[in-house]
N, C-alpha and C. Protein backbone atom coordinates (compact mmCIF):
# COMPACT_ATOMS: atom_id res chain seq x y z
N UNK A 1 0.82 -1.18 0.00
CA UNK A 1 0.00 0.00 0.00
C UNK A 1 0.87 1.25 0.00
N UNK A 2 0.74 2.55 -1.03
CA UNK A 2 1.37 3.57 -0.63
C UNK A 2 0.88 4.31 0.76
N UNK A 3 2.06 4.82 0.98
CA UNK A 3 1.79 5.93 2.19
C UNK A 3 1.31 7.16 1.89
N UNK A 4 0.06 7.73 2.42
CA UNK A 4 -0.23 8.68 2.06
C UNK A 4 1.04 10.12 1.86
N UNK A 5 0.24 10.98 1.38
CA UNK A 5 1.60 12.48 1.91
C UNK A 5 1.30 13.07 3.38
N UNK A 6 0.26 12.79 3.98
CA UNK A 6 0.18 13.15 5.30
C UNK A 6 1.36 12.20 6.31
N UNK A 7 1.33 11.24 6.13
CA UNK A 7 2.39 9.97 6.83
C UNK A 7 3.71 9.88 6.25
N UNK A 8 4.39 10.65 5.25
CA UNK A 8 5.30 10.82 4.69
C UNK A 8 6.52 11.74 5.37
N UNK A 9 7.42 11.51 5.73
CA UNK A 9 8.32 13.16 6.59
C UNK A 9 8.56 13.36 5.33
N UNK A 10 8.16 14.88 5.72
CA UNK A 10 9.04 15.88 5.27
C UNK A 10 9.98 16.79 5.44
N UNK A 11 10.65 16.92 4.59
CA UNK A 11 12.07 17.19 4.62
C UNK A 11 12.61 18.40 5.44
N UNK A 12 13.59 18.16 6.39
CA UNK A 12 13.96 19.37 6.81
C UNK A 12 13.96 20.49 6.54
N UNK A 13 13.16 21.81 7.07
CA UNK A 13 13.36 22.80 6.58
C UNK A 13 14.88 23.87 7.18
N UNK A 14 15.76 22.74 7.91
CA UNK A 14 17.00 23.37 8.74
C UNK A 14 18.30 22.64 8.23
N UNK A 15 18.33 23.28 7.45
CA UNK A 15 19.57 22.65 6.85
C UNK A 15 20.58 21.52 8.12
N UNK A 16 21.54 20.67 7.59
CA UNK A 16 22.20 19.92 8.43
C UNK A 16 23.43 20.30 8.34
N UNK A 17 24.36 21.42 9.02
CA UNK A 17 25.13 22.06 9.09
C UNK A 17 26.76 20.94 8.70
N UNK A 18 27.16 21.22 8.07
CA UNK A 18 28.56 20.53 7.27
C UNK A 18 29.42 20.07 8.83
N UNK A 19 30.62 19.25 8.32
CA UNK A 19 31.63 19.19 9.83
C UNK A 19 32.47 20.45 9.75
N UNK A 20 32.14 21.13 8.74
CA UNK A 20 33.52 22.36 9.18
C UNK A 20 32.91 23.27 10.41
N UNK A 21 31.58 23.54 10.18
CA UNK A 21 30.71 24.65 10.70
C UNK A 21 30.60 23.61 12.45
N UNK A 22 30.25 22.24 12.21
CA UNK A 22 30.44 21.94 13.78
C UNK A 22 31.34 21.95 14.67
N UNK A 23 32.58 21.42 13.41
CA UNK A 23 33.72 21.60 14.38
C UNK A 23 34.54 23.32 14.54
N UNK A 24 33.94 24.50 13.93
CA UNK A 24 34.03 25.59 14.30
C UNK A 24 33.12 26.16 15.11
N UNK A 25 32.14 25.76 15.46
CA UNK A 25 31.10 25.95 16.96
C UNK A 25 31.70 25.38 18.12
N UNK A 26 32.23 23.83 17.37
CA UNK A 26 32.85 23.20 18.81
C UNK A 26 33.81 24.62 19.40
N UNK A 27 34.94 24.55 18.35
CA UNK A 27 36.34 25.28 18.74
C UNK A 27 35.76 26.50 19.50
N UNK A 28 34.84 27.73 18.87
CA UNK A 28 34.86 28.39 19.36
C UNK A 28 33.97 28.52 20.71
N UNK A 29 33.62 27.32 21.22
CA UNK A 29 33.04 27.23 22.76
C UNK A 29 34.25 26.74 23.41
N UNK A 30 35.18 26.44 22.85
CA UNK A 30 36.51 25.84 23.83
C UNK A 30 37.03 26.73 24.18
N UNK A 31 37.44 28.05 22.76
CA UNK A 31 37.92 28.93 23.40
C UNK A 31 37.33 30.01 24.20
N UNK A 32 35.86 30.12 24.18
CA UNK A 32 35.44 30.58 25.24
C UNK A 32 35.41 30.45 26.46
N UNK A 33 35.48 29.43 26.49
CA UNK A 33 35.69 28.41 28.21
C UNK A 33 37.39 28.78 28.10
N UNK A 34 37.95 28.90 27.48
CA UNK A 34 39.03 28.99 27.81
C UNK A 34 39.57 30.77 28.06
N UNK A 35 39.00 30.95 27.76
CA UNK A 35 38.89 32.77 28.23
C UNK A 35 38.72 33.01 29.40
N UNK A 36 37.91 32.41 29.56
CA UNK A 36 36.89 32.44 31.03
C UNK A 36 37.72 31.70 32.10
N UNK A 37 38.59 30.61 31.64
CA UNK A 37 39.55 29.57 32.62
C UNK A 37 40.36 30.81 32.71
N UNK A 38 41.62 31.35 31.80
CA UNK A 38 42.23 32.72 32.11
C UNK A 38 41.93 33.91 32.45
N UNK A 39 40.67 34.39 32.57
CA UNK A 39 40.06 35.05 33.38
C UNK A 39 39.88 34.98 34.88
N UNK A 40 39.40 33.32 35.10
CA UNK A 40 39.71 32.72 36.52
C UNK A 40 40.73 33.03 37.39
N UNK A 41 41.79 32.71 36.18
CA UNK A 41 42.98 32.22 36.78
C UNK A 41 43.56 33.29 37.11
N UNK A 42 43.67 34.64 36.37
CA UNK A 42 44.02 36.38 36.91
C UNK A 42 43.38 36.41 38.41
N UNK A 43 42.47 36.30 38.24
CA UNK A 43 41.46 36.91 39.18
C UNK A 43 41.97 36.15 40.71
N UNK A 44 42.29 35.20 40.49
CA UNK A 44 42.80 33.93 41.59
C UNK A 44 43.97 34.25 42.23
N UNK A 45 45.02 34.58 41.09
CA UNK A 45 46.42 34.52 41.56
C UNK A 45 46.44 36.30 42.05
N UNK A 46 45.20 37.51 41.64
CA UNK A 46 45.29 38.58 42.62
C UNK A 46 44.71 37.97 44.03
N UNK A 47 44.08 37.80 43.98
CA UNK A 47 43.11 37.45 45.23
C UNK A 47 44.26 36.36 46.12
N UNK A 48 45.09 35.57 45.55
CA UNK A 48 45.94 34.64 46.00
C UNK A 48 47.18 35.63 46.81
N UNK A 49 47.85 36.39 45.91
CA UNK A 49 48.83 36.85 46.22
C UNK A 49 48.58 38.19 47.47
N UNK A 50 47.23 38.78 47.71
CA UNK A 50 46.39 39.74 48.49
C UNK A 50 46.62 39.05 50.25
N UNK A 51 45.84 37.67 49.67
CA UNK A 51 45.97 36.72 50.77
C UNK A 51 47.38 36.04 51.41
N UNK A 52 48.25 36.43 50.48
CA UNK A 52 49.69 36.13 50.87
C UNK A 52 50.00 37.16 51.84
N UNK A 53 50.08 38.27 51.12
CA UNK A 53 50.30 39.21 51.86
C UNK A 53 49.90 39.31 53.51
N UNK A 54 48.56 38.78 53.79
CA UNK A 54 47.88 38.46 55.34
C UNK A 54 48.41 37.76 55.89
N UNK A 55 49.19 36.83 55.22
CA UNK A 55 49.71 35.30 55.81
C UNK A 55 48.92 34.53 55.82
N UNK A 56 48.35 34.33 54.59
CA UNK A 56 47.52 33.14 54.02
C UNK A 56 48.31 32.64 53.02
N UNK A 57 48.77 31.35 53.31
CA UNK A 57 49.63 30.94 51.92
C UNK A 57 48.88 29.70 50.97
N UNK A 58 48.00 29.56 51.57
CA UNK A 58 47.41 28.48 50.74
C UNK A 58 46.75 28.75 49.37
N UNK A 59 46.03 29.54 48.90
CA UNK A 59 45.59 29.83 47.37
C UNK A 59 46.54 29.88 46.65
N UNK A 60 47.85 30.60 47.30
CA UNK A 60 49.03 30.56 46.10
C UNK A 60 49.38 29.39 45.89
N UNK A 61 49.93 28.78 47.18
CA UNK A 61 50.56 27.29 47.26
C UNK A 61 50.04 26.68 45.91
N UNK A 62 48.54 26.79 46.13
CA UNK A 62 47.25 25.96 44.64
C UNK A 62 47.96 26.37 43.43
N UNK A 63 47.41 28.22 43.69
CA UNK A 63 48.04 28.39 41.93
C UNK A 63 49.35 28.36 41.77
N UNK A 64 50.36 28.08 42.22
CA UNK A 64 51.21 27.54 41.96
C UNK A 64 51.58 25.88 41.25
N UNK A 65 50.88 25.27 42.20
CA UNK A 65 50.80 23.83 41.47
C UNK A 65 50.00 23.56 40.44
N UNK A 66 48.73 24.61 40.04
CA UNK A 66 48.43 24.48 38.80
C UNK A 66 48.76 25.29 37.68
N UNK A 67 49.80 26.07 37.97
CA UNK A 67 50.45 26.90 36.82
C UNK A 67 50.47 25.96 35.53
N UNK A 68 51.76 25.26 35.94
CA UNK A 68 52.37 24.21 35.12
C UNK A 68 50.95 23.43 34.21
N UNK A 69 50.15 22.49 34.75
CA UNK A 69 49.52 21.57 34.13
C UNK A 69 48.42 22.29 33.88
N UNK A 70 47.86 23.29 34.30
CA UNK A 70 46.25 24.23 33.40
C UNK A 70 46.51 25.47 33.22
N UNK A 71 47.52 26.25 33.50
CA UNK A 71 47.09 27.59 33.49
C UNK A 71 47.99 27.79 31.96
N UNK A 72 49.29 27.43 31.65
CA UNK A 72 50.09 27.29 30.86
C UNK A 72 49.66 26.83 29.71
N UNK A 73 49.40 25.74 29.52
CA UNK A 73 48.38 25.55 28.25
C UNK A 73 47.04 26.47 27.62
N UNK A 74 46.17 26.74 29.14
CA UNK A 74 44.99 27.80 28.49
C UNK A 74 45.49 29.10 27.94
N UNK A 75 46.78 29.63 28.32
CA UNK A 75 46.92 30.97 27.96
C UNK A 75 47.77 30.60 26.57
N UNK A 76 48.59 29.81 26.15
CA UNK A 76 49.34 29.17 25.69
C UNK A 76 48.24 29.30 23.78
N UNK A 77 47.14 28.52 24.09
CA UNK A 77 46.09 28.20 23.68
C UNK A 77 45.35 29.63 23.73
N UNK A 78 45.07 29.87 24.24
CA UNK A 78 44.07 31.98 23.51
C UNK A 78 45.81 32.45 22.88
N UNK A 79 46.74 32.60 23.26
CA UNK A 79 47.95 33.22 22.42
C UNK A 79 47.96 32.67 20.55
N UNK A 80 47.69 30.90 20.72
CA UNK A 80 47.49 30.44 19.47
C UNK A 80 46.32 30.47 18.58
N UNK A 81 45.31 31.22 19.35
CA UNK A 81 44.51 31.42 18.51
C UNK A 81 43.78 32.80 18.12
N UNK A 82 44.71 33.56 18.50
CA UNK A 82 44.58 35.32 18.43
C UNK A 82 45.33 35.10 17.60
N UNK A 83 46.47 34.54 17.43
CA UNK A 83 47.53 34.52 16.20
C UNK A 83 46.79 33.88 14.42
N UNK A 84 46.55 32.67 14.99
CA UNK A 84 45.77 31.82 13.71
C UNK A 84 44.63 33.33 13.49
N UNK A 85 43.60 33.70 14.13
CA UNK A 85 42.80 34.28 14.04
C UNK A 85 43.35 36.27 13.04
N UNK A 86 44.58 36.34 13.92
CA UNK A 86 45.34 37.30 12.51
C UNK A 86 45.73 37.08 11.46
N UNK A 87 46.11 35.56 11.29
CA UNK A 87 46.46 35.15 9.58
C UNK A 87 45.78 35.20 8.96
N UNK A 88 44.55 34.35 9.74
CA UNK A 88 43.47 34.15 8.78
C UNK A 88 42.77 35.56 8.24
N UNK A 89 42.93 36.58 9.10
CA UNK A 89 41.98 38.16 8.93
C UNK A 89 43.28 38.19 7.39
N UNK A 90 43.98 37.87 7.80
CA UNK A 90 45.51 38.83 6.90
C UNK A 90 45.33 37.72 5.35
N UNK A 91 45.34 36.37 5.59
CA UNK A 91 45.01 35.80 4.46
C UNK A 91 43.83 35.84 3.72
N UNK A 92 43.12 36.26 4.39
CA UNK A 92 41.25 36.83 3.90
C UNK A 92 41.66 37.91 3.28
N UNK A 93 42.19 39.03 3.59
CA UNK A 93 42.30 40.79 3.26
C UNK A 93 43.14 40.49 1.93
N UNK A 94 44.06 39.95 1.97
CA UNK A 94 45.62 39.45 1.04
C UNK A 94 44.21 38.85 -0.38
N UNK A 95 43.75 37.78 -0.10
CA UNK A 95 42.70 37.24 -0.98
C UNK A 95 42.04 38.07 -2.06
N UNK A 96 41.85 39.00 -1.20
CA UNK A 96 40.31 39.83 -1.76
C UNK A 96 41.37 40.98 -2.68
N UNK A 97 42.32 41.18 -2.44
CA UNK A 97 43.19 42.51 -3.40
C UNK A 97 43.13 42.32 -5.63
């Protein structure tokens, strides 16, 4: 028996976005979170080093031990992608001449 056109789907009216466009939504929520991790991490090591000053040594003690394994990479990571993000403006502009 055919299926009527009422019982039939029809076709997306939202397109199904390519992998370039997902994996450039992904990226740019990473580097937002990652803004926001170096944002943290300023904000921490004032508030850390404030508390040093009182003779509180423990927040630094922290950001100290996480310099190395998170803080170094996130800033590391927004540095590499302010850079990519100028080529690409500079290889776009260069393009269009």
């Amino acid at each position: 028996m055919p299926e009527s056109s009422a019982n039939a789907t029809a076709p997306s009216t939202t397109p199904n976005p390519g992998l370039p466009q997902r994996l450039k939504g992904w990226l740019d929520g990473l580097l937002v979170a990652d803004v926001f991790l170096v944002i943290a991490g300023a904000l921490w090591f004032a508030v850390a080093v404030v508390l040093q000053g009182q003779g509180i040594g423990g927040p630094l003690a922290l950001f100290q031990r996480l310099w190395e394994p998170l803080f170094t990479p996130a800033i590391g990571l927004l540095m590499a992608a302010a850079l990519v993000s100028g080529l690409l403006g500079w290889w776009q502009r260069r393009g269009q001449r």
